[in-house]
Amino acid sequence: MAMTAEHYQAQLLELLPSGAVWPRDLDTGLAKLLLAKADELARVDGRADQLIEEADPRTTSELLADWERVAGLPDECMDLAPTPDERRQRLHQKLAWQGGQSVAFFISLLEALGYPGCTITEFRPFRANSKCNASLNQGGWRFAWRINVPGSVTVRTMTATSPCNVPIRRWGDSSLACILARYRPAHTVLYISYGAAA
C-alpha cells in the first residue's frame, strides 16, 4: 500500500538534525516545504504500487498493448477483443495455457472459450471387447475424434450478392476451429459437430 504525503512528511521531519533551527511543528514554513516534497514522493510511491499491477497480465491496464504485442495478440485465430477485460482474459489464457491431450483439457478449453456443455467422441480401433457389428478396419478414423458443440448454429447461406468464392452454405465458428487446430495432438484428425448431442 502506498504511503501518503503525510507519512513522507513525518519521515522527512524525523531526518532533520536536532536543534532549534530545525523545528518539527507542522505549521512552520519548513514543515510545509517538506510536505510539498512529500507529495511528489507519495506520487512516485503510488506509481510504484501501480507497476506491480502492470506486471500481472490479469490486472494490467497501461501496459496491456505491450503485453499483447509480446504474447502475439491478436493472432490469426481471434481478433482484438472489444473490452479491456476480455483482452486481459485472452492475454492470460494465451500466456497461462500450456496445452494438453486429455479430454478434460479440451472440455475446459471449450468452457473458457464460451462453449459449455461440449462433449468429445473418440473413435477407437476394433478390439477383442468391441461390439460385434463394429468395423474391423476403421482406416483414417483410428486417430480421429469429434468435438460435439451443443446448441443452435448460425447457418450462413450464399446469396445473389455474395462474392463468387463464398461457400454455398457455411456454419460454425472459424475462430473455434483455428484454436482447436492449434491445441489438438499433431497426429490426430479433429472434427467439429455443431448443434449435435454426444
JSON list of C-alpha atoms in Angstrom, two decimals:
[
{"chain": "A", "resi": 1, "resn": "MET", "atom": "CA", "xyz": [0.00, 0.00, 0.00]},
{"chain": "A", "resi": 2, "resn": "ALA", "atom": "CA", "xyz": [1.36, 3.40, -0.99]},
{"chain": "A", "resi": 3, "resn": "MET", "atom": "CA", "xyz": [2.39, 5.81, 1.73]},
{"chain": "A", "resi": 4, "resn": "THR", "atom": "CA", "xyz": [0.65, 9.19, 1.93]},
{"chain": "A", "resi": 5, "resn": "ALA", "atom": "CA", "xyz": [2.30, 12.60, 1.74]},
{"chain": "A", "resi": 6, "resn": "GLU", "atom": "CA", "xyz": [1.80, 12.99, 5.48]},
{"chain": "A", "resi": 7, "resn": "HIS", "atom": "CA", "xyz": [3.74, 9.77, 6.12]},
{"chain": "A", "resi": 8, "resn": "TYR", "atom": "CA", "xyz": [6.61, 11.03, 4.00]},
{"chain": "A", "resi": 9, "resn": "GLN", "atom": "CA", "xyz": [6.47, 14.45, 5.67]},
{"chain": "A", "resi": 10, "resn": "ALA", "atom": "CA", "xyz": [6.77, 12.80, 9.09]},
{"chain": "A", "resi": 11, "resn": "GLN", "atom": "CA", "xyz": [9.76, 10.76, 7.88]},
{"chain": "A", "resi": 12, "resn": "LEU", "atom": "CA", "xyz": [11.45, 13.84, 6.42]},
{"chain": "A", "resi": 13, "resn": "LEU", "atom": "CA", "xyz": [10.91, 15.76, 9.65]},
{"chain": "A", "resi": 14, "resn": "GLU", "atom": "CA", "xyz": [12.49, 12.92, 11.63]},
{"chain": "A", "resi": 15, "resn": "LEU", "atom": "CA", "xyz": [15.55, 13.00, 9.35]},
{"chain": "A", "resi": 16, "resn": "LEU", "atom": "CA", "xyz": [16.25, 16.65, 10.18]},
{"chain": "A", "resi": 17, "resn": "PRO", "atom": "CA", "xyz": [19.17, 17.37, 12.52]},
{"chain": "A", "resi": 18, "resn": "SER", "atom": "CA", "xyz": [18.33, 18.24, 16.09]},
{"chain": "A", "resi": 19, "resn": "GLY", "atom": "CA", "xyz": [18.35, 21.83, 17.26]},
{"chain": "A", "resi": 20, "resn": "ALA", "atom": "CA", "xyz": [16.25, 24.97, 17.47]},
{"chain": "A", "resi": 21, "resn": "VAL", "atom": "CA", "xyz": [16.92, 25.83, 13.82]},
{"chain": "A", "resi": 22, "resn": "TRP", "atom": "CA", "xyz": [15.10, 22.66, 12.69]},
{"chain": "A", "resi": 23, "resn": "PRO", "atom": "CA", "xyz": [11.58, 22.85, 14.14]},
{"chain": "A", "resi": 24, "resn": "ARG", "atom": "CA", "xyz": [9.30, 19.87, 13.76]},
{"chain": "A", "resi": 25, "resn": "ASP", "atom": "CA", "xyz": [5.97, 21.68, 14.20]},
{"chain": "A", "resi": 26, "resn": "LEU", "atom": "CA", "xyz": [3.59, 21.12, 11.26]},
{"chain": "A", "resi": 27, "resn": "ASP", "atom": "CA", "xyz": [2.65, 24.81, 10.98]},
{"chain": "A", "resi": 28, "resn": "THR", "atom": "CA", "xyz": [6.21, 26.02, 10.24]},
{"chain": "A", "resi": 29, "resn": "GLY", "atom": "CA", "xyz": [7.47, 27.00, 6.80]},
{"chain": "A", "resi": 30, "resn": "LEU", "atom": "CA", "xyz": [9.99, 24.15, 6.82]},
{"chain": "A", "resi": 31, "resn": "ALA", "atom": "CA", "xyz": [7.27, 21.56, 7.52]},
{"chain": "A", "resi": 32, "resn": "LYS", "atom": "CA", "xyz": [5.14, 22.98, 4.68]},
{"chain": "A", "resi": 33, "resn": "LEU", "atom": "CA", "xyz": [8.15, 22.84, 2.32]},
{"chain": "A", "resi": 34, "resn": "LEU", "atom": "CA", "xyz": [8.77, 19.21, 3.30]},
{"chain": "A", "resi": 35, "resn": "LEU", "atom": "CA", "xyz": [5.06, 18.45, 2.74]},
{"chain": "A", "resi": 36, "resn": "ALA", "atom": "CA", "xyz": [5.39, 19.77, -0.81]},
{"chain": "A", "resi": 37, "resn": "LYS", "atom": "CA", "xyz": [8.38, 17.46, -1.36]},
{"chain": "A", "resi": 38, "resn": "ALA", "atom": "CA", "xyz": [6.46, 14.60, 0.31]},
{"chain": "A", "resi": 39, "resn": "ASP", "atom": "CA", "xyz": [3.61, 14.98, -2.22]},
{"chain": "A", "resi": 40, "resn": "GLU", "atom": "CA", "xyz": [5.98, 14.01, -5.02]},
{"chain": "A", "resi": 41, "resn": "LEU", "atom": "CA", "xyz": [7.44, 11.14, -3.01]},
{"chain": "A", "resi": 42, "resn": "ALA", "atom": "CA", "xyz": [3.91, 9.84, -2.34]},
{"chain": "A", "resi": 43, "resn": "ARG", "atom": "CA", "xyz": [3.05, 10.14, -6.05]},
{"chain": "A", "resi": 44, "resn": "VAL", "atom": "CA", "xyz": [6.15, 8.15, -7.04]},
{"chain": "A", "resi": 45, "resn": "ASP", "atom": "CA", "xyz": [5.35, 5.57, -4.35]},
{"chain": "A", "resi": 46, "resn": "GLY", "atom": "CA", "xyz": [1.82, 5.22, -5.72]},
{"chain": "A", "resi": 47, "resn": "ARG", "atom": "CA", "xyz": [3.16, 4.73, -9.24]},
{"chain": "A", "resi": 48, "resn": "ALA", "atom": "CA", "xyz": [5.48, 2.01, -7.94]},
{"chain": "A", "resi": 49, "resn": "ASP", "atom": "CA", "xyz": [2.46, 0.22, -6.47]},
{"chain": "A", "resi": 50, "resn": "GLN", "atom": "CA", "xyz": [0.71, 0.52, -9.84]},
{"chain": "A", "resi": 51, "resn": "LEU", "atom": "CA", "xyz": [3.73, -1.05, -11.51]},
{"chain": "A", "resi": 52, "resn": "ILE", "atom": "CA", "xyz": [3.05, -4.23, -9.54]},
{"chain": "A", "resi": 53, "resn": "GLU", "atom": "CA", "xyz": [-0.45, -4.28, -11.06]},
{"chain": "A", "resi": 54, "resn": "GLU", "atom": "CA", "xyz": [1.04, -3.75, -14.53]},
{"chain": "A", "resi": 55, "resn": "ALA", "atom": "CA", "xyz": [3.41, -6.69, -14.08]},
{"chain": "A", "resi": 56, "resn": "ASP", "atom": "CA", "xyz": [0.45, -9.09, -13.95]},
{"chain": "A", "resi": 57, "resn": "PRO", "atom": "CA", "xyz": [-1.39, -9.59, -17.27]},
{"chain": "A", "resi": 58, "resn": "ARG", "atom": "CA", "xyz": [-4.67, -10.19, -15.39]},
{"chain": "A", "resi": 59, "resn": "THR", "atom": "CA", "xyz": [-4.62, -6.68, -13.87]},
{"chain": "A", "resi": 60, "resn": "THR", "atom": "CA", "xyz": [-2.66, -4.59, -16.37]},
{"chain": "A", "resi": 61, "resn": "SER", "atom": "CA", "xyz": [-4.19, -1.52, -17.97]},
{"chain": "A", "resi": 62, "resn": "GLU", "atom": "CA", "xyz": [-1.45, 0.88, -19.08]},
{"chain": "A", "resi": 63, "resn": "LEU", "atom": "CA", "xyz": [0.80, -1.89, -20.43]},
{"chain": "A", "resi": 64, "resn": "LEU", "atom": "CA", "xyz": [-1.99, -4.01, -21.94]},
{"chain": "A", "resi": 65, "resn": "ALA", "atom": "CA", "xyz": [-0.97, -3.22, -25.52]},
{"chain": "A", "resi": 66, "resn": "ASP", "atom": "CA", "xyz": [2.66, -4.10, -24.75]},
{"chain": "A", "resi": 67, "resn": "TRP", "atom": "CA", "xyz": [1.63, -7.38, -23.11]},
{"chain": "A", "resi": 68, "resn": "GLU", "atom": "CA", "xyz": [-0.47, -8.23, -26.16]},
{"chain": "A", "resi": 69, "resn": "ARG", "atom": "CA", "xyz": [2.42, -7.44, -28.51]},
{"chain": "A", "resi": 70, "resn": "VAL", "atom": "CA", "xyz": [4.74, -9.74, -26.54]},
{"chain": "A", "resi": 71, "resn": "ALA", "atom": "CA", "xyz": [2.13, -12.54, -26.48]},
{"chain": "A", "resi": 72, "resn": "GLY", "atom": "CA", "xyz": [1.37, -12.19, -30.19]},
{"chain": "A", "resi": 73, "resn": "LEU", "atom": "CA", "xyz": [-2.21, -10.96, -29.79]},
{"chain": "A", "resi": 74, "resn": "PRO", "atom": "CA", "xyz": [-4.40, -10.52, -31.69]},
{"chain": "A", "resi": 75, "resn": "ASP", "atom": "CA", "xyz": [-3.44, -13.66, -33.57]},
{"chain": "A", "resi": 76, "resn": "GLU", "atom": "CA", "xyz": [-4.68, -15.47, -36.65]},
{"chain": "A", "resi": 77, "resn": "CYS", "atom": "CA", "xyz": [-7.40, -17.22, -34.66]},
{"chain": "A", "resi": 78, "resn": "MET", "atom": "CA", "xyz": [-9.01, -14.33, -32.82]},
{"chain": "A", "resi": 79, "resn": "ASP", "atom": "CA", "xyz": [-9.49, -10.63, -33.50]},
{"chain": "A", "resi": 80, "resn": "LEU", "atom": "CA", "xyz": [-8.85, -7.98, -30.89]},
{"chain": "A", "resi": 81, "resn": "ALA", "atom": "CA", "xyz": [-11.41, -8.27, -28.08]},
{"chain": "A", "resi": 82, "resn": "PRO", "atom": "CA", "xyz": [-13.77, -5.29, -27.73]},
{"chain": "A", "resi": 83, "resn": "THR", "atom": "CA", "xyz": [-13.34, -4.59, -24.00]},
{"chain": "A", "resi": 84, "resn": "PRO", "atom": "CA", "xyz": [-10.21, -4.35, -21.83]},
{"chain": "A", "resi": 85, "resn": "ASP", "atom": "CA", "xyz": [-11.50, -7.10, -19.51]},
{"chain": "A", "resi": 86, "resn": "GLU", "atom": "CA", "xyz": [-11.90, -9.52, -22.43]},
{"chain": "A", "resi": 87, "resn": "ARG", "atom": "CA", "xyz": [-8.48, -8.52, -23.75]},
{"chain": "A", "resi": 88, "resn": "ARG", "atom": "CA", "xyz": [-6.93, -9.28, -20.35]},
{"chain": "A", "resi": 89, "resn": "GLN", "atom": "CA", "xyz": [-8.75, -12.63, -20.22]},
{"chain": "A", "resi": 90, "resn": "ARG", "atom": "CA", "xyz": [-7.46, -13.65, -23.68]},
{"chain": "A", "resi": 91, "resn": "LEU", "atom": "CA", "xyz": [-3.97, -12.49, -22.77]},
{"chain": "A", "resi": 92, "resn": "HIS", "atom": "CA", "xyz": [-3.99, -14.56, -19.59]},
{"chain": "A", "resi": 93, "resn": "GLN", "atom": "CA", "xyz": [-5.27, -17.61, -21.48]},
{"chain": "A", "resi": 94, "resn": "LYS", "atom": "CA", "xyz": [-2.56, -17.27, -24.11]},
{"chain": "A", "resi": 95, "resn": "LEU", "atom": "CA", "xyz": [0.21, -16.94, -21.52]},
{"chain": "A", "resi": 96, "resn": "ALA", "atom": "CA", "xyz": [-1.00, -19.45, -18.94]},
{"chain": "A", "resi": 97, "resn": "TRP", "atom": "CA", "xyz": [-2.32, -22.33, -21.03]},
{"chain": "A", "resi": 98, "resn": "GLN", "atom": "CA", "xyz": [0.32, -24.86, -21.85]},
{"chain": "A", "resi": 99, "resn": "GLY", "atom": "CA", "xyz": [-1.86, -27.26, -23.78]},
{"chain": "A", "resi": 100, "resn": "GLY", "atom": "CA", "xyz": [-2.75, -30.85, -23.14]},
{"chain": "A", "resi": 101, "resn": "GLN", "atom": "CA", "xyz": [-4.02, -34.01, -24.77]},
{"chain": "A", "resi": 102, "resn": "SER", "atom": "CA", "xyz": [-6.66, -35.14, -22.32]},
{"chain": "A", "resi": 103, "resn": "VAL", "atom": "CA", "xyz": [-10.41, -34.90, -22.76]},
{"chain": "A", "resi": 104, "resn": "ALA", "atom": "CA", "xyz": [-10.58, -32.79, -19.59]},
{"chain": "A", "resi": 105, "resn": "PHE", "atom": "CA", "xyz": [-8.18, -30.23, -21.07]},
{"chain": "A", "resi": 106, "resn": "PHE", "atom": "CA", "xyz": [-10.28, -29.76, -24.20]},
{"chain": "A", "resi": 107, "resn": "ILE", "atom": "CA", "xyz": [-13.53, -29.55, -22.23]},
{"chain": "A", "resi": 108, "resn": "SER", "atom": "CA", "xyz": [-12.02, -26.84, -20.00]},
{"chain": "A", "resi": 109, "resn": "LEU", "atom": "CA", "xyz": [-10.64, -25.04, -23.08]},
{"chain": "A", "resi": 110, "resn": "LEU", "atom": "CA", "xyz": [-14.08, -25.05, -24.69]},
{"chain": "A", "resi": 111, "resn": "GLU", "atom": "CA", "xyz": [-15.71, -23.77, -21.49]},
{"chain": "A", "resi": 112, "resn": "ALA", "atom": "CA", "xyz": [-13.15, -20.96, -21.27]},
{"chain": "A", "resi": 113, "resn": "LEU", "atom": "CA", "xyz": [-13.93, -20.03, -24.88]},
{"chain": "A", "resi": 114, "resn": "GLY", "atom": "CA", "xyz": [-17.63, -19.80, -24.09]},
{"chain": "A", "resi": 115, "resn": "TYR", "atom": "CA", "xyz": [-18.82, -23.24, -25.22]},
{"chain": "A", "resi": 116, "resn": "PRO", "atom": "CA", "xyz": [-20.17, -25.00, -22.11]},
{"chain": "A", "resi": 117, "resn": "GLY", "atom": "CA", "xyz": [-21.66, -28.48, -22.31]},
{"chain": "A", "resi": 118, "resn": "CYS", "atom": "CA", "xyz": [-19.44, -29.80, -25.11]},
{"chain": "A", "resi": 119, "resn": "THR", "atom": "CA", "xyz": [-18.58, -33.47, -25.32]},
{"chain": "A", "resi": 120, "resn": "ILE", "atom": "CA", "xyz": [-15.88, -35.40, -27.13]},
{"chain": "A", "resi": 121, "resn": "THR", "atom": "CA", "xyz": [-16.35, -38.56, -29.16]},
{"chain": "A", "resi": 122, "resn": "GLU", "atom": "CA", "xyz": [-13.25, -40.68, -29.67]},
{"chain": "A", "resi": 123, "resn": "PHE", "atom": "CA", "xyz": [-13.15, -43.23, -32.49]},
{"chain": "A", "resi": 124, "resn": "ARG", "atom": "CA", "xyz": [-11.33, -46.35, -31.37]},
{"chain": "A", "resi": 125, "resn": "PRO", "atom": "CA", "xyz": [-9.89, -49.26, -33.38]},
{"chain": "A", "resi": 126, "resn": "PHE", "atom": "CA", "xyz": [-11.53, -52.67, -33.21]},
{"chain": "A", "resi": 127, "resn": "ARG", "atom": "CA", "xyz": [-10.58, -54.65, -30.11]},
{"chain": "A", "resi": 128, "resn": "ALA", "atom": "CA", "xyz": [-11.47, -58.01, -28.65]},
{"chain": "A", "resi": 129, "resn": "ASN", "atom": "CA", "xyz": [-14.17, -56.42, -26.48]},
{"chain": "A", "resi": 130, "resn": "SER", "atom": "CA", "xyz": [-15.62, -54.24, -29.27]},
{"chain": "A", "resi": 131, "resn": "LYS", "atom": "CA", "xyz": [-19.24, -54.66, -30.37]},
{"chain": "A", "resi": 132, "resn": "CYS", "atom": "CA", "xyz": [-19.71, -57.43, -32.89]},
{"chain": "A", "resi": 133, "resn": "ASN", "atom": "CA", "xyz": [-21.03, -55.05, -35.56]},
{"chain": "A", "resi": 134, "resn": "ALA", "atom": "CA", "xyz": [-18.03, -52.65, -35.29]},
{"chain": "A", "resi": 135, "resn": "SER", "atom": "CA", "xyz": [-15.90, -52.46, -38.41]},
{"chain": "A", "resi": 136, "resn": "LEU", "atom": "CA", "xyz": [-12.57, -54.26, -38.34]},
{"chain": "A", "resi": 137, "resn": "ASN", "atom": "CA", "xyz": [-10.60, -51.64, -40.21]},
{"chain": "A", "resi": 138, "resn": "GLN", "atom": "CA", "xyz": [-11.51, -48.05, -39.44]},
{"chain": "A", "resi": 139, "resn": "GLY", "atom": "CA", "xyz": [-8.76, -46.67, -41.67]},
{"chain": "A", "resi": 140, "resn": "GLY", "atom": "CA", "xyz": [-8.25, -42.97, -41.11]},
{"chain": "A", "resi": 141, "resn": "TRP", "atom": "CA", "xyz": [-10.68, -42.96, -38.20]},
{"chain": "A", "resi": 142, "resn": "ARG", "atom": "CA", "xyz": [-8.12, -44.57, -35.93]},
{"chain": "A", "resi": 143, "resn": "PHE", "atom": "CA", "xyz": [-6.74, -41.16, -34.92]},
{"chain": "A", "resi": 144, "resn": "ALA", "atom": "CA", "xyz": [-9.93, -39.18, -35.44]},
{"chain": "A", "resi": 145, "resn": "TRP", "atom": "CA", "xyz": [-12.04, -37.54, -32.74]},
{"chain": "A", "resi": 146, "resn": "ARG", "atom": "CA", "xyz": [-15.01, -35.24, -32.74]},
{"chain": "A", "resi": 147, "resn": "ILE", "atom": "CA", "xyz": [-15.99, -32.31, -30.56]},
{"chain": "A", "resi": 148, "resn": "ASN", "atom": "CA", "xyz": [-19.76, -32.04, -30.16]},
{"chain": "A", "resi": 149, "resn": "VAL", "atom": "CA", "xyz": [-20.79, -28.42, -29.67]},
{"chain": "A", "resi": 150, "resn": "PRO", "atom": "CA", "xyz": [-24.41, -28.26, -28.42]},
{"chain": "A", "resi": 151, "resn": "GLY", "atom": "CA", "xyz": [-26.90, -25.52, -29.18]},
{"chain": "A", "resi": 152, "resn": "SER", "atom": "CA", "xyz": [-28.10, -23.75, -32.23]},
{"chain": "A", "resi": 153, "resn": "VAL", "atom": "CA", "xyz": [-25.76, -22.90, -35.06]},
{"chain": "A", "resi": 154, "resn": "THR", "atom": "CA", "xyz": [-25.86, -19.82, -37.22]},
{"chain": "A", "resi": 155, "resn": "VAL", "atom": "CA", "xyz": [-26.03, -21.01, -40.81]},
{"chain": "A", "resi": 156, "resn": "ARG", "atom": "CA", "xyz": [-24.84, -18.54, -43.43]},
{"chain": "A", "resi": 157, "resn": "THR", "atom": "CA", "xyz": [-26.13, -19.16, -46.94]},
{"chain": "A", "resi": 158, "resn": "MET", "atom": "CA", "xyz": [-24.76, -17.74, -50.18]},
{"chain": "A", "resi": 159, "resn": "THR", "atom": "CA", "xyz": [-26.96, -15.07, -51.73]},
{"chain": "A", "resi": 160, "resn": "ALA", "atom": "CA", "xyz": [-27.09, -13.48, -55.16]},
{"chain": "A", "resi": 161, "resn": "THR", "atom": "CA", "xyz": [-24.95, -10.58, -53.91]},
{"chain": "A", "resi": 162, "resn": "SER", "atom": "CA", "xyz": [-22.29, -12.76, -52.25]},
{"chain": "A", "resi": 163, "resn": "PRO", "atom": "CA", "xyz": [-18.79, -12.92, -53.76]},
{"chain": "A", "resi": 164, "resn": "CYS", "atom": "CA", "xyz": [-18.21, -15.89, -56.05]},
{"chain": "A", "resi": 165, "resn": "ASN", "atom": "CA", "xyz": [-15.67, -17.53, -53.71]},
{"chain": "A", "resi": 166, "resn": "VAL", "atom": "CA", "xyz": [-18.10, -17.78, -50.77]},
{"chain": "A", "resi": 167, "resn": "PRO", "atom": "CA", "xyz": [-19.33, -21.32, -49.99]},
{"chain": "A", "resi": 168, "resn": "ILE", "atom": "CA", "xyz": [-22.97, -22.09, -50.81]},
{"chain": "A", "resi": 169, "resn": "ARG", "atom": "CA", "xyz": [-23.60, -22.80, -47.18]},
{"chain": "A", "resi": 170, "resn": "ARG", "atom": "CA", "xyz": [-21.37, -22.48, -44.13]},
{"chain": "A", "resi": 171, "resn": "TRP", "atom": "CA", "xyz": [-21.78, -22.73, -40.39]},
{"chain": "A", "resi": 172, "resn": "GLY", "atom": "CA", "xyz": [-19.71, -22.93, -37.28]},
{"chain": "A", "resi": 173, "resn": "ASP", "atom": "CA", "xyz": [-17.07, -20.74, -35.73]},
{"chain": "A", "resi": 174, "resn": "SER", "atom": "CA", "xyz": [-13.80, -20.30, -37.62]},
{"chain": "A", "resi": 175, "resn": "SER", "atom": "CA", "xyz": [-12.07, -18.89, -34.51]},
{"chain": "A", "resi": 176, "resn": "LEU", "atom": "CA", "xyz": [-13.00, -22.01, -32.54]},
{"chain": "A", "resi": 177, "resn": "ALA", "atom": "CA", "xyz": [-11.76, -24.30, -35.32]},
{"chain": "A", "resi": 178, "resn": "CYS", "atom": "CA", "xyz": [-8.47, -22.37, -35.51]},
{"chain": "A", "resi": 179, "resn": "ILE", "atom": "CA", "xyz": [-7.85, -22.56, -31.75]},
{"chain": "A", "resi": 180, "resn": "LEU", "atom": "CA", "xyz": [-8.72, -26.27, -31.57]},
{"chain": "A", "resi": 181, "resn": "ALA", "atom": "CA", "xyz": [-6.42, -26.97, -34.53]},
{"chain": "A", "resi": 182, "resn": "ARG", "atom": "CA", "xyz": [-3.62, -25.22, -32.65]},
{"chain": "A", "resi": 183, "resn": "TYR", "atom": "CA", "xyz": [-4.05, -27.34, -29.50]},
{"chain": "A", "resi": 184, "resn": "ARG", "atom": "CA", "xyz": [-5.02, -30.73, -30.94]},
{"chain": "A", "resi": 185, "resn": "PRO", "atom": "CA", "xyz": [-2.43, -33.51, -30.91]},
{"chain": "A", "resi": 186, "resn": "ALA", "atom": "CA", "xyz": [-0.50, -33.32, -34.20]},
{"chain": "A", "resi": 187, "resn": "HIS", "atom": "CA", "xyz": [-1.16, -36.92, -35.29]},
{"chain": "A", "resi": 188, "resn": "THR", "atom": "CA", "xyz": [-4.95, -36.67, -34.94]},
{"chain": "A", "resi": 189, "resn": "VAL", "atom": "CA", "xyz": [-7.79, -35.57, -37.19]},
{"chain": "A", "resi": 190, "resn": "LEU", "atom": "CA", "xyz": [-10.30, -33.29, -35.48]},
{"chain": "A", "resi": 191, "resn": "TYR", "atom": "CA", "xyz": [-13.94, -32.90, -36.48]},
{"chain": "A", "resi": 192, "resn": "ILE", "atom": "CA", "xyz": [-16.33, -30.37, -35.01]},
{"chain": "A", "resi": 193, "resn": "SER", "atom": "CA", "xyz": [-20.03, -31.17, -34.90]},
{"chain": "A", "resi": 194, "resn": "TYR", "atom": "CA", "xyz": [-22.15, -28.05, -34.31]},
{"chain": "A", "resi": 195, "resn": "GLY", "atom": "CA", "xyz": [-25.59, -28.32, -32.74]},
{"chain": "A", "resi": 196, "resn": "ALA", "atom": "CA", "xyz": [-25.20, -32.02, -32.02]},
{"chain": "A", "resi": 197, "resn": "ALA", "atom": "CA", "xyz": [-25.53, -34.04, -28.87]},
{"chain": "A", "resi": 198, "resn": "ALA", "atom": "CA", "xyz": [-22.94, -36.61, -27.91]}
]
